[in-house]
Short mmCIF file of C-alpha atoms in Angstrom, two decimals:
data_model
loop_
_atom_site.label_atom_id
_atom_site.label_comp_id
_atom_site.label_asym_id
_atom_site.label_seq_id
_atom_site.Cartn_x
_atom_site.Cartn_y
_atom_site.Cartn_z
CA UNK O 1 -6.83 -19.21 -45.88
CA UNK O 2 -5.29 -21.20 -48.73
CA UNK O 3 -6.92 -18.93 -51.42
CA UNK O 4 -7.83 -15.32 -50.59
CA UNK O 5 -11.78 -14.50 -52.15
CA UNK O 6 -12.21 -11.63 -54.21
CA UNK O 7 -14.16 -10.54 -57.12
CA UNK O 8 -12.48 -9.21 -60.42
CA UNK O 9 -13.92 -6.51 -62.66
CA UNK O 10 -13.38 -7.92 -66.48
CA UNK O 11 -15.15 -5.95 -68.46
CA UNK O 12 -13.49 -4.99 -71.72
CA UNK O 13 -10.12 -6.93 -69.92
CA UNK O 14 -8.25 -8.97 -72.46
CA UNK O 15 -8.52 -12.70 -70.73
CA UNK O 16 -7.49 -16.08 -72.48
CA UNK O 17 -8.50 -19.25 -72.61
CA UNK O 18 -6.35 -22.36 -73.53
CA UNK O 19 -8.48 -25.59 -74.90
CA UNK O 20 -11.14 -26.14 -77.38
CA UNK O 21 -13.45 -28.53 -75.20
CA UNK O 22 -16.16 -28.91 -73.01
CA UNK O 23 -13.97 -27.65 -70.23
CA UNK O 24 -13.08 -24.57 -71.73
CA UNK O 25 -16.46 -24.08 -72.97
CA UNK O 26 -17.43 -24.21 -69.33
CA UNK O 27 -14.94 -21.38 -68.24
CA UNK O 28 -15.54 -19.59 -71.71
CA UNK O 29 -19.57 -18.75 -70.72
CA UNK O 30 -18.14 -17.37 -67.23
CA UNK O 31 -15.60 -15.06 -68.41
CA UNK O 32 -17.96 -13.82 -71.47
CA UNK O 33 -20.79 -13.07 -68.54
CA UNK O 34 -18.54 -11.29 -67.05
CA UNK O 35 -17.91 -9.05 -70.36
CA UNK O 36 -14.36 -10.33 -70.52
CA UNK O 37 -12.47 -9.48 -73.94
CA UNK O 38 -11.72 -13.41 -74.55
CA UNK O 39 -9.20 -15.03 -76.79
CA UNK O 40 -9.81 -18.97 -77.10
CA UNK O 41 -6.35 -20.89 -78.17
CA UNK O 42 -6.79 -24.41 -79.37
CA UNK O 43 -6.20 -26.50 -82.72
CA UNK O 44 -10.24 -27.40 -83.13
CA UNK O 45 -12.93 -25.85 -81.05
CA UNK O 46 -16.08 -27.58 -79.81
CA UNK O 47 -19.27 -26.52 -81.61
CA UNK O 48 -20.46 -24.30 -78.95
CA UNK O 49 -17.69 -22.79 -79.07
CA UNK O 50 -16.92 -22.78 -82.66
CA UNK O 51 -20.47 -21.12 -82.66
CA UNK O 52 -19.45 -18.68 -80.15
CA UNK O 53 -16.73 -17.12 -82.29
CA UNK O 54 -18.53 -17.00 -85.63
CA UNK O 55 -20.76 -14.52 -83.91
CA UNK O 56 -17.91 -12.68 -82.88
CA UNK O 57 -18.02 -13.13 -79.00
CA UNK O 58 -14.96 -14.51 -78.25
CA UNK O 59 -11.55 -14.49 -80.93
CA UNK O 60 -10.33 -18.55 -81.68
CA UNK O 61 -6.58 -18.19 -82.21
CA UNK O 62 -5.81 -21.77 -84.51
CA UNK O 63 -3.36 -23.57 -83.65
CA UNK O 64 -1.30 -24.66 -80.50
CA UNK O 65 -0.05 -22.77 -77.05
CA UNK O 66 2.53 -20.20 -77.09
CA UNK O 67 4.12 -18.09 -74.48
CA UNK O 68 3.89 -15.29 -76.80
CA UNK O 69 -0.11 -14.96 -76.56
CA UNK O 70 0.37 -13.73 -72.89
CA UNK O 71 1.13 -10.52 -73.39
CA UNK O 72 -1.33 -8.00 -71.98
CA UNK O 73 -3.71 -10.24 -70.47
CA UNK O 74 -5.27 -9.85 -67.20
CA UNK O 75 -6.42 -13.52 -66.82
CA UNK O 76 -5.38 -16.74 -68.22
CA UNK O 77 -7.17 -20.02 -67.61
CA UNK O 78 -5.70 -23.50 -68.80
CA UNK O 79 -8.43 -25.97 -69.36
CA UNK O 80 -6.61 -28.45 -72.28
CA UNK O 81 -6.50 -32.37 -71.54
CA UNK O 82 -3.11 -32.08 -71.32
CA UNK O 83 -1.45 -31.37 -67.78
CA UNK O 84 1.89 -30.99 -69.44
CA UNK O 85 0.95 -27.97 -71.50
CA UNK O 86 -1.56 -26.87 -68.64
CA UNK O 87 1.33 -26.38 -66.47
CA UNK O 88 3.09 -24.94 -69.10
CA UNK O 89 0.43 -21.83 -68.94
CA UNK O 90 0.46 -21.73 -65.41
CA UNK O 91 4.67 -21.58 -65.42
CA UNK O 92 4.42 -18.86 -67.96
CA UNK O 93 1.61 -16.95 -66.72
CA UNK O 94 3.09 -16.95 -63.23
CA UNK O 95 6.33 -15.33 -64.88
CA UNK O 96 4.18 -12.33 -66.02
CA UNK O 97 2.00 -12.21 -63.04
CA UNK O 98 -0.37 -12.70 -64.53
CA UNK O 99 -3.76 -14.54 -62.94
CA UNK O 100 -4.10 -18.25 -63.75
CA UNK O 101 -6.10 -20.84 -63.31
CA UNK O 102 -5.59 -24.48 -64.18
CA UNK O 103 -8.70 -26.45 -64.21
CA UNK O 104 -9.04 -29.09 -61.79
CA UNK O 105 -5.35 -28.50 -60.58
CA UNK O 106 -5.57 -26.06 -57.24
CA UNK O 107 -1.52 -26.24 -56.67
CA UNK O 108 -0.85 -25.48 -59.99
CA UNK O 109 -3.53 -22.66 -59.94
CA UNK O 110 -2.93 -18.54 -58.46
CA UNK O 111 -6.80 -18.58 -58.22
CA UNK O 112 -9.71 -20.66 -58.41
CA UNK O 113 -13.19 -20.19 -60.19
CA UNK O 114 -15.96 -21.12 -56.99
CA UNK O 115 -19.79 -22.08 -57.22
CA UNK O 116 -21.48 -18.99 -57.92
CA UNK O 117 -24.83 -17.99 -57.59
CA UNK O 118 -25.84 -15.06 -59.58
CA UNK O 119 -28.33 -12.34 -58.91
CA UNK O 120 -26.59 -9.47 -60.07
CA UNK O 121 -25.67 -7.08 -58.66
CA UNK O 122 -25.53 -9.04 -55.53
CA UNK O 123 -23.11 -12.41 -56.07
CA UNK O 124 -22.59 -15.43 -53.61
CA UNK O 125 -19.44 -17.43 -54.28
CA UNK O 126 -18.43 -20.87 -52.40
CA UNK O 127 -14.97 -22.64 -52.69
CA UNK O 128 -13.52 -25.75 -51.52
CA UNK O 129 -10.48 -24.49 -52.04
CA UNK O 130 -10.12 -26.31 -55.22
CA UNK O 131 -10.19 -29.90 -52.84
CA UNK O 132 -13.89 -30.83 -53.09
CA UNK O 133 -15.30 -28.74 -55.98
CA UNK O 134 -18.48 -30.99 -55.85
CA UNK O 135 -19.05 -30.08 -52.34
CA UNK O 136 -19.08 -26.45 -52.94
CA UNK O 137 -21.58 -27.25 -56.19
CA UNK O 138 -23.68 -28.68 -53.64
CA UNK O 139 -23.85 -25.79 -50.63
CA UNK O 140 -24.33 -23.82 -53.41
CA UNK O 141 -27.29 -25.97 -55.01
CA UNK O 142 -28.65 -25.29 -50.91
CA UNK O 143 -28.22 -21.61 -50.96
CA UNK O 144 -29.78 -21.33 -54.49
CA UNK O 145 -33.37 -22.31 -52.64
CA UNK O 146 -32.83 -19.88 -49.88
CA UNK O 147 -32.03 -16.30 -52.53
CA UNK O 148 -34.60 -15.86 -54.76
CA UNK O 149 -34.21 -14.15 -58.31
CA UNK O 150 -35.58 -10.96 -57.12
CA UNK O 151 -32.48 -9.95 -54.57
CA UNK O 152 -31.09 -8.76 -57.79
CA UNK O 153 -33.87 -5.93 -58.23
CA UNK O 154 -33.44 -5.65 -54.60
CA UNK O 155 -29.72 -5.05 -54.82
CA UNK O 156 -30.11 -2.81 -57.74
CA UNK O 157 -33.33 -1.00 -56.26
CA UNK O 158 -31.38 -0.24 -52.42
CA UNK O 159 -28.40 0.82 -54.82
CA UNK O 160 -30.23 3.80 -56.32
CA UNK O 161 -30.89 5.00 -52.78
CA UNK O 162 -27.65 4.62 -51.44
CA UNK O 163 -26.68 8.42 -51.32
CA UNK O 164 -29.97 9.69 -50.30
CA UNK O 165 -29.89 7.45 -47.30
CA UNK O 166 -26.24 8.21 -46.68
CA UNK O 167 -26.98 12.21 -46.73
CA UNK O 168 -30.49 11.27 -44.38
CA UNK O 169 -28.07 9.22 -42.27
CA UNK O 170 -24.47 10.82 -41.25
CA UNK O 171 -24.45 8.05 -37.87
CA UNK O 172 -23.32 4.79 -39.79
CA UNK O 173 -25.17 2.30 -36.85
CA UNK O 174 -28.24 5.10 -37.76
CA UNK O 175 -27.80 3.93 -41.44
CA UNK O 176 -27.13 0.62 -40.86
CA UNK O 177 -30.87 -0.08 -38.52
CA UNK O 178 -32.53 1.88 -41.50
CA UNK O 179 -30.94 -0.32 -44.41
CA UNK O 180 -32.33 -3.44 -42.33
CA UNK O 181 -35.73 -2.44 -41.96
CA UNK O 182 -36.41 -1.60 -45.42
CA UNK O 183 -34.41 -4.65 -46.81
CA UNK O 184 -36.88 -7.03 -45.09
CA UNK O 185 -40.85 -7.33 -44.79
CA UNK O 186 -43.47 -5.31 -47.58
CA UNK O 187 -40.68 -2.96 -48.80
CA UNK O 188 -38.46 -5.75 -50.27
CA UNK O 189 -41.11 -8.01 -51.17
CA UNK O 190 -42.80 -5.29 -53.31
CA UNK O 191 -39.60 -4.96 -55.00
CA UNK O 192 -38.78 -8.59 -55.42
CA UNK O 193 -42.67 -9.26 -56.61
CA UNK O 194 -42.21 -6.38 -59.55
CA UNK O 195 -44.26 -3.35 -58.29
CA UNK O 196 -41.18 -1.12 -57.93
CA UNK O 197 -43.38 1.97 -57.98
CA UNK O 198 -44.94 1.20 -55.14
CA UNK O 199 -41.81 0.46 -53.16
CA UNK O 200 -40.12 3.59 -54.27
CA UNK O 201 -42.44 5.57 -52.82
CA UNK O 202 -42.78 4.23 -49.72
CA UNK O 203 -38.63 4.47 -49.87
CA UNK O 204 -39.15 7.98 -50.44
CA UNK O 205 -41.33 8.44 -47.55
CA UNK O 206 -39.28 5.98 -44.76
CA UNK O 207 -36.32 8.45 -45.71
CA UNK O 208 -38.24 11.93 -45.17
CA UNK O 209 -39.31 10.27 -42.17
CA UNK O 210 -36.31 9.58 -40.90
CA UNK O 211 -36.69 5.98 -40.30
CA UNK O 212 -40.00 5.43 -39.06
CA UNK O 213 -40.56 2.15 -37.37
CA UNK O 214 -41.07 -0.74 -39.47
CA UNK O 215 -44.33 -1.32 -41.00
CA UNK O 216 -45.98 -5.23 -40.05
CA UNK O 217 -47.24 -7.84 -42.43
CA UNK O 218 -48.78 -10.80 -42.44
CA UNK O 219 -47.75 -13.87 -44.69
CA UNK O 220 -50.22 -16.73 -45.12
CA UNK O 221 -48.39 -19.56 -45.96
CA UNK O 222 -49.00 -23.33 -47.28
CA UNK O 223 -46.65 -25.57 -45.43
CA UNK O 224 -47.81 -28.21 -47.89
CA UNK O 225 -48.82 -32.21 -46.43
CA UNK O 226 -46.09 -32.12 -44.21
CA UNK O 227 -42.54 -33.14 -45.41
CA UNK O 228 -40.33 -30.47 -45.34
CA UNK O 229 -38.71 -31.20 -48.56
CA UNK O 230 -42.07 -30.00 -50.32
CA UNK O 231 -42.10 -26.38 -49.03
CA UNK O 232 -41.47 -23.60 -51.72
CA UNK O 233 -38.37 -22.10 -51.38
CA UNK O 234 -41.02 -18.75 -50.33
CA UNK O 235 -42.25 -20.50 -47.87
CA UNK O 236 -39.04 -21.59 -46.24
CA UNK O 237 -37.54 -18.06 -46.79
CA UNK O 238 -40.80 -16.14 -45.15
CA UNK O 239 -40.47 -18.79 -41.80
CA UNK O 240 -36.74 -18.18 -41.08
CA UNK O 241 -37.87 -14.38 -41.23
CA UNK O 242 -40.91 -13.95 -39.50
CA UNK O 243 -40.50 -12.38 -35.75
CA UNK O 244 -44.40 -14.61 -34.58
CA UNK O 245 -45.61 -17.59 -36.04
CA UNK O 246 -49.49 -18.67 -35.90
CA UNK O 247 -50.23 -22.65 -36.63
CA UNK O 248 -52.07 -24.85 -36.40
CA UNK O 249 -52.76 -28.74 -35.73
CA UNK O 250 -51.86 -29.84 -39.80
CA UNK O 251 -48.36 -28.28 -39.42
CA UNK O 252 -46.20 -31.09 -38.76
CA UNK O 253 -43.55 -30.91 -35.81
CA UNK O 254 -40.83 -31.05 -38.62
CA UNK O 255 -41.80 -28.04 -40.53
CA UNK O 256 -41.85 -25.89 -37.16
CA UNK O 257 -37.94 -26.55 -36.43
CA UNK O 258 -37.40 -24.54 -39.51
CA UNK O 259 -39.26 -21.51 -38.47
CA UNK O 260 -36.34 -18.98 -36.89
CA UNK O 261 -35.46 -19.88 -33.52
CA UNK O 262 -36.16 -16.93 -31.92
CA UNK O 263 -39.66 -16.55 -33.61
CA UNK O 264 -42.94 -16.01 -31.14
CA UNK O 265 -44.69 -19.35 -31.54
CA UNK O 266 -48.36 -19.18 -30.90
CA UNK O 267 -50.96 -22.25 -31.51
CA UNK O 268 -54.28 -21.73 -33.05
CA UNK O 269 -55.06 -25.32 -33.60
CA UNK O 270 -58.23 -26.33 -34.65
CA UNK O 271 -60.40 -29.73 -34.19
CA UNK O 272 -63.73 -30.66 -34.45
CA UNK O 273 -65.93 -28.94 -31.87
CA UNK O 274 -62.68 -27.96 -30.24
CA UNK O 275 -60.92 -24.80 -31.34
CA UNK O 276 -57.73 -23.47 -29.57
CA UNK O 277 -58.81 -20.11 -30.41
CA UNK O 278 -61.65 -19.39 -32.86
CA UNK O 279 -61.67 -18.17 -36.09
CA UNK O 280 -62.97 -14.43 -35.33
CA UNK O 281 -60.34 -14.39 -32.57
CA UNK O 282 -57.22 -15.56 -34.65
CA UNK O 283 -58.49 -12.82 -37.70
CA UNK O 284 -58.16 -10.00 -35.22
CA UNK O 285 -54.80 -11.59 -33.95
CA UNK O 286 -52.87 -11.14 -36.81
CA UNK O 287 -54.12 -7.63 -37.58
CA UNK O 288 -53.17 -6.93 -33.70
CA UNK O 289 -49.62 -8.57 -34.48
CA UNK O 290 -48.76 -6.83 -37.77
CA UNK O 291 -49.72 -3.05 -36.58
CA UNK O 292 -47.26 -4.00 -33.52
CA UNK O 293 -44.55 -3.79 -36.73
CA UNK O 294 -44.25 -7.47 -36.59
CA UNK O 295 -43.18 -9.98 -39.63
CA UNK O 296 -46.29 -12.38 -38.80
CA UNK O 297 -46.06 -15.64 -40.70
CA UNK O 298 -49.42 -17.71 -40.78
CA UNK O 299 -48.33 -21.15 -41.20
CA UNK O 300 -51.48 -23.53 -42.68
CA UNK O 301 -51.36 -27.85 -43.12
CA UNK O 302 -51.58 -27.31 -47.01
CA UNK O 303 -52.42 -25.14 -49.02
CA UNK O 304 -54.08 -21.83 -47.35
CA UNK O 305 -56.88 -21.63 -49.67
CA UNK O 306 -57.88 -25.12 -50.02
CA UNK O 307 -59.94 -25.54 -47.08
CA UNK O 308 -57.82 -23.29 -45.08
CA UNK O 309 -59.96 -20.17 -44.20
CA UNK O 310 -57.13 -18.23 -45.71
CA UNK O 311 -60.07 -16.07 -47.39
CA UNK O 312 -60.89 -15.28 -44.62
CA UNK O 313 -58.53 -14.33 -42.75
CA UNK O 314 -57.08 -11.86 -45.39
CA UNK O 315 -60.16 -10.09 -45.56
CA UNK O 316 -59.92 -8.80 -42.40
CA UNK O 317 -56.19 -7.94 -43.05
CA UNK O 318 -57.39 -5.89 -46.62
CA UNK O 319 -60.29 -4.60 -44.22
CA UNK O 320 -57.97 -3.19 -41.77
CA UNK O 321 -55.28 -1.97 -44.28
CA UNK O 322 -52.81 -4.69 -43.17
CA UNK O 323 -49.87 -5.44 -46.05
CA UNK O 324 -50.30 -9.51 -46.84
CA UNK O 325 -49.45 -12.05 -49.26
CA UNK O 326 -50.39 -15.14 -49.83
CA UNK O 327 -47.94 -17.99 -50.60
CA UNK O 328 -49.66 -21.60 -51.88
CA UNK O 329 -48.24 -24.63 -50.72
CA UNK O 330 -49.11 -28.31 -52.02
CA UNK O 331 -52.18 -28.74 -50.94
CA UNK O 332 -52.87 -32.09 -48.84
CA UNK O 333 -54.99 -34.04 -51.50
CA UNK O 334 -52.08 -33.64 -54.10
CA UNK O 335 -49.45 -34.92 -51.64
CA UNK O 336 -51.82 -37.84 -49.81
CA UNK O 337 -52.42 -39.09 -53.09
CA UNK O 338 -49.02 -39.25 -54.69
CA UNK O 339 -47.17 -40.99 -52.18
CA UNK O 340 -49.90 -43.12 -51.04
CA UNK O 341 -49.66 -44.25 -55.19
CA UNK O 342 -53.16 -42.91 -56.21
CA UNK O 343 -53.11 -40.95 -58.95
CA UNK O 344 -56.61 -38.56 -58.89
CA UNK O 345 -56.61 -38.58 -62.39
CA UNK O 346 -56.32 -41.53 -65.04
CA UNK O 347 -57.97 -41.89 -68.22
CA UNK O 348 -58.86 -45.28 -67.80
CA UNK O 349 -60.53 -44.46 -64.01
CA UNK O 350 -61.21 -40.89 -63.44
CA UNK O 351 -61.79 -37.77 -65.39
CA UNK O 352 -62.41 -35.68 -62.61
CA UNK O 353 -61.80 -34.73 -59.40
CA UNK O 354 -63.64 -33.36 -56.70
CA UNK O 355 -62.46 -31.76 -53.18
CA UNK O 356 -64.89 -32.06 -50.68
CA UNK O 357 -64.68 -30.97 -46.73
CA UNK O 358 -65.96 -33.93 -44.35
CA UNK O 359 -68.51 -31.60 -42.43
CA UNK O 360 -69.49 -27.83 -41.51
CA UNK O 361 -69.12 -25.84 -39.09
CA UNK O 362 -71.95 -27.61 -36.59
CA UNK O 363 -70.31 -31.12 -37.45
CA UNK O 364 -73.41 -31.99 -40.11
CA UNK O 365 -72.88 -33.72 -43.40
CA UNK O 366 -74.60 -31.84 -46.17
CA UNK O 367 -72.50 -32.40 -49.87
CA UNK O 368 -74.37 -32.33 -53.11
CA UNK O 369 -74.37 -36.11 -53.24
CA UNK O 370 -75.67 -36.16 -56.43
CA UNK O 371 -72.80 -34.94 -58.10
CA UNK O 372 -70.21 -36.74 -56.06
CA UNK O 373 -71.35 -39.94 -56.94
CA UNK O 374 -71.10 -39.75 -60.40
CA UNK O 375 -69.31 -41.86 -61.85
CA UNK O 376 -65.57 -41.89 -63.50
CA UNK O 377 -64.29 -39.30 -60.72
CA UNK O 378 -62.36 -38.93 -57.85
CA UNK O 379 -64.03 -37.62 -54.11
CA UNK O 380 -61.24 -36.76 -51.49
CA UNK O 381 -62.47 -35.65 -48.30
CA UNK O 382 -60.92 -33.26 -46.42
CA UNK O 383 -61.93 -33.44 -42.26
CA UNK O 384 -63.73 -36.90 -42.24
CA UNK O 385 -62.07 -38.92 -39.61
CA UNK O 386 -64.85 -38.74 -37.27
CA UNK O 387 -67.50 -38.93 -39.66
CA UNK O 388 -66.06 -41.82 -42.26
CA UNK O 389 -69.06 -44.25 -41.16
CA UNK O 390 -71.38 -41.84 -42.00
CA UNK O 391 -69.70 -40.41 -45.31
CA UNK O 392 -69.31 -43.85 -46.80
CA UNK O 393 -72.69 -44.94 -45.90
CA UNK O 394 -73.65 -41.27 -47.79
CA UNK O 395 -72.10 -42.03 -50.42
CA UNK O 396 -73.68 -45.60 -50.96
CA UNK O 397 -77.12 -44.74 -50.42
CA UNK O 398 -76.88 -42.21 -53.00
CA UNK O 399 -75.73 -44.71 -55.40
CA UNK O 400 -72.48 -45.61 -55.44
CA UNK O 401 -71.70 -49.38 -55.26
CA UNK O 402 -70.40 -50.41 -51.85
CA UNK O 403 -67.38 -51.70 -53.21
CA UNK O 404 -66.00 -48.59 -54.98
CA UNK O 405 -62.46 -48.31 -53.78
CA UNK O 406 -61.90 -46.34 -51.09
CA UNK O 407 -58.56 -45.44 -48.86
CA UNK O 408 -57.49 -43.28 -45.89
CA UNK O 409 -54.31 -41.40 -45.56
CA UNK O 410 -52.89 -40.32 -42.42
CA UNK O 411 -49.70 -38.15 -41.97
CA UNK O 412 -49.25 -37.85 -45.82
CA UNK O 413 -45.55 -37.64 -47.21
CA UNK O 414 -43.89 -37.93 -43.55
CA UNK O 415 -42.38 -40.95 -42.18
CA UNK O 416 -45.33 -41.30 -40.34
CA UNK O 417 -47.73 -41.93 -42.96
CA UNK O 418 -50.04 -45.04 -43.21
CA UNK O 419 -52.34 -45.77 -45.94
CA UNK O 420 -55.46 -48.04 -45.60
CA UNK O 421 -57.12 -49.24 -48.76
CA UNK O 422 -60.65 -51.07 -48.96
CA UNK O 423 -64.39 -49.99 -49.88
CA UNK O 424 -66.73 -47.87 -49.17
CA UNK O 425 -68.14 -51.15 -47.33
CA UNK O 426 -65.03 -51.80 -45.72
CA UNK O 427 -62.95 -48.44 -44.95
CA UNK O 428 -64.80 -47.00 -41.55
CA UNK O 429 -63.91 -50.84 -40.13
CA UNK O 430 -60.28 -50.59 -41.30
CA UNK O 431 -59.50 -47.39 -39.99
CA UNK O 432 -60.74 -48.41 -36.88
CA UNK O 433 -58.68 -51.12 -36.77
CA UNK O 434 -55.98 -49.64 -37.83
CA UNK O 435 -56.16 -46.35 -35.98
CA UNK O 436 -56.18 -43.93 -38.45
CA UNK O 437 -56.71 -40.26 -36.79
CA UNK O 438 -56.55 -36.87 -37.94
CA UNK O 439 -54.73 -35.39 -39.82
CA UNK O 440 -55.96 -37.68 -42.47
CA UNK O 441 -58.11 -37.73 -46.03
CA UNK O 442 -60.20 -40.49 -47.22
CA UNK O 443 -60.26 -40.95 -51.20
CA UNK O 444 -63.11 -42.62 -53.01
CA UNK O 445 -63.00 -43.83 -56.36
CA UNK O 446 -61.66 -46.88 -58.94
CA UNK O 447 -58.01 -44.81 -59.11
CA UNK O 448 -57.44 -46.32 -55.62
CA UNK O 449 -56.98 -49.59 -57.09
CA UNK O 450 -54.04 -48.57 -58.43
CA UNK O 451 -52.67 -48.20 -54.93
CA UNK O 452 -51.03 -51.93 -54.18
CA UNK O 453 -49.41 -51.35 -57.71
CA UNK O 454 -48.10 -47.94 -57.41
CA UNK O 455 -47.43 -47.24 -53.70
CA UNK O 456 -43.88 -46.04 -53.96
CA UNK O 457 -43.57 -44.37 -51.16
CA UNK O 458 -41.11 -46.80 -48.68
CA UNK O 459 -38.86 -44.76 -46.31
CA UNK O 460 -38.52 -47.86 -43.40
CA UNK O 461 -40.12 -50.84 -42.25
CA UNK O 462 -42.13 -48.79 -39.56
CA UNK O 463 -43.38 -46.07 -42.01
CA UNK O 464 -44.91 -44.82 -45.20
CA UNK O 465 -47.47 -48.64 -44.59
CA UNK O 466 -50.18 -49.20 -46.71
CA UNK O 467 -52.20 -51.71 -45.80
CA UNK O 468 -54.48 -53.96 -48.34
CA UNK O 469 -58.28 -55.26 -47.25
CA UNK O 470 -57.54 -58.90 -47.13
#
């Protein structure tokens, strides 16, 4: 290792800074987080930081460098424009032993400052080793997605137990099985979601217990239209957790290769007249799963309650007593639409929009048709592959003109996707044509005109097509 990592304690430590600009404003914020004593030397300071010692947070020493202002520090960082006088500091602070670092000069420097991500207590630092700084700025931009605010309350929360657990726990590999089971699944979550009461208790009880075994949970979770770049960062956290996953036939192939490896992978797809296992069946299923102590992640296409049964399915978890949350994705009409280049809304097409599912349960048709065709609003139709000739023909004979706008989106917002735009007249034809299958949502209204002017969405030749009626 070029540079050994270690954290420093500063608070109340005298620590210096040398330049009045941007630079040293950077390094200034860092060292006063840190409650560092701070002296800033420089001739003019930048208005931040001019602002900073008004209020009396740091101490601005006018004037130029001199050796003399070492004495007693802990830290020194030189962060002028000038690389003489930088490694002037450095020369000097290295004859005092003192720390130093010398911005943007790693040979000059006895430590670097790395990409931090802060959720005190707990910190996460990542170096380059002062040779690609913007490379450690961007694993760090990665990790930021994948640690959520709330480890702080969760560091600061399994902190207050600490010697309880030790005295409950003399066998360290005892101690260490405990600490994992409590710092994953409902525990943590109740902690990281704010209802610390809760969580303390149950704390309280897991250590009289000595340990009991771990306590299931079920996690409904939108995995959005498809790309994997639109997942919440809760969403991507809960599927590299969970020990079973339940999906279904909207979960693209490219959002399951980021569910853990090792995870139990059971499908529950659904299709018309054709369910994988049905809807009673998968209910009981995860209440089965989570009193087996398992982390059970419900993966919907979506967004769970949008046409997702999610209702459902968690009232037979708060029926049974089974711990759940619920964790909203995009939902697939927000997505189709945006990169198919369709806005829902626009004040000089739509005021409205309206969500509609493309059949029931026994495959009939039955919407309020007089309020979907009214006019200035958008329809999307969730499920109406296999009915599209009959839901555009619905929609005319109940009054709207046959050549409203009208498209189909397939595989929304993954390099699969295909767009088809015609009329109500014309879209069953083109998306036989064209083979548009499920998964797919058909929008009706004047906003789809906007599609040949908007449609942004290019990733290759081969993908992300929308095709134009001639």
């Amino acid at each position: 290792m070029e540079f050994f990592p270690i954290f420093l304690k500063l608070r109340q430590q005298r620590c210096l800074v040398v330049g009045g600009g941007e630079v040293a404003l950077r390094k200034t914020r860092l060292l006063l987080a840190a409650g560092a004593s701070l002296w800033v030397v420089a001739p003019e300071l930048a208005p931040e930081l001019a602002e900073l010692a008004e209020s009396g947070e740091l101490e601005h020493v006018s004037g130029r460098y001199s050796p003399a202002l070492l004495d007693g520090l802990r830290l020194v960082v030189a962060a002028t424009d000038d690389a003489e006088v930088n490694r002037a500091v450095a020369a000097d602070a290295e004859a005092r032993g003192i720390l130093v670092n010398v911005v943007d000069d790693a040979e000059a420097s006895r430590y670097i400052s790395p990409a931090i991500i802060d959720r005190s207590p707990l910190m996460v630092a990542v170096a380059s080793g002062g040779s690609v700084p913007v490379l450690a700025r961007s694993i760090r931009a990665r990790l930021e997605s994948l640690i959520p605010a709330g480890y702080g309350r969760l560091a600061r929360f399994g902190s207050s137990f600490r010697d309880a657990v030790k005295a409950r726990f003399p066998d360290v590999d005892a101690r260490r099985r405990f600490w994992e089971t409590v710092l994953e699944g409902p525990l943590a979550d109740a902690v990281m979601n704010g209802d610390e009461a809760a969580a303390r208790a149950e704390m309280e009880a897991r250590i009289a217990a000595g340990g009991a075994d771990r306590a299931g949970a079920v996690y409904l979770v939108g995995a959005g239209p498809g790309n994997p770049d639109l997942l919440t960062f809760r969403a991507l956290r809960l599927m590299q957790q969970a020990d079973v996953v339940l999906y279904d036939k909207l979960v693209a192939p490219e959002l399951l290769e980021l569910v853990r490896r090792d995870a139990e992978r059971i499908y529950v797809g659904k299709a018309r007249a054709n369910h994988a296992l049905p809807q009673d069946d998968i209910n009981q299923l995860l209440v089965d799963l989570a009193r087996q102590g398992k982390r059970v992640l419900r993966l919907k296409g979506g967004d769970p309650f949008t046409f997702g049964r999610g209702g459902e399915e968690i009232a037979t978890l708060a029926e049974h007593g089974i711990a759940f949350e619920v964790v909203p994705g995009i939902t697939s009409a927000s997505g189709a639409a945006a990169y198919a280049g369709i806005p829902l809304t626009h004040r000089d097409y739509a005021q409205s929009v309206t969500f509609v599912t493309g059949h029931k349960q026994d495959g009939s048709i039955d919407l309020d048709w007089q309020a979907l065709t009214r006019p200035h609003q958008t329809v999307v139709v969730y499920m109406g592959v296999s009915t599209a000739a009959e839901l555009c023909q619905a929609f005319v004979d109940n009054g709207r003109a046959a050549a409203t706008p009208a498209a189909a989106v397939e595989w929304a917002t993954t390099e699969r996707q295909r767009a088809v735009c015609g009329t109500l007249a014309t879209l069953p034809g083109l998306m036989a044509s064209h083979g548009i299958a499920s998964p797919a949502l058909i929008i009706v209204g004047e906003v789809v005109e906007l599609a040949d002017k908007l449609a942004w969405y290019r990733r290759s030749e081969n993908s992300a097509v929308t095709i134009q009626e001639d």
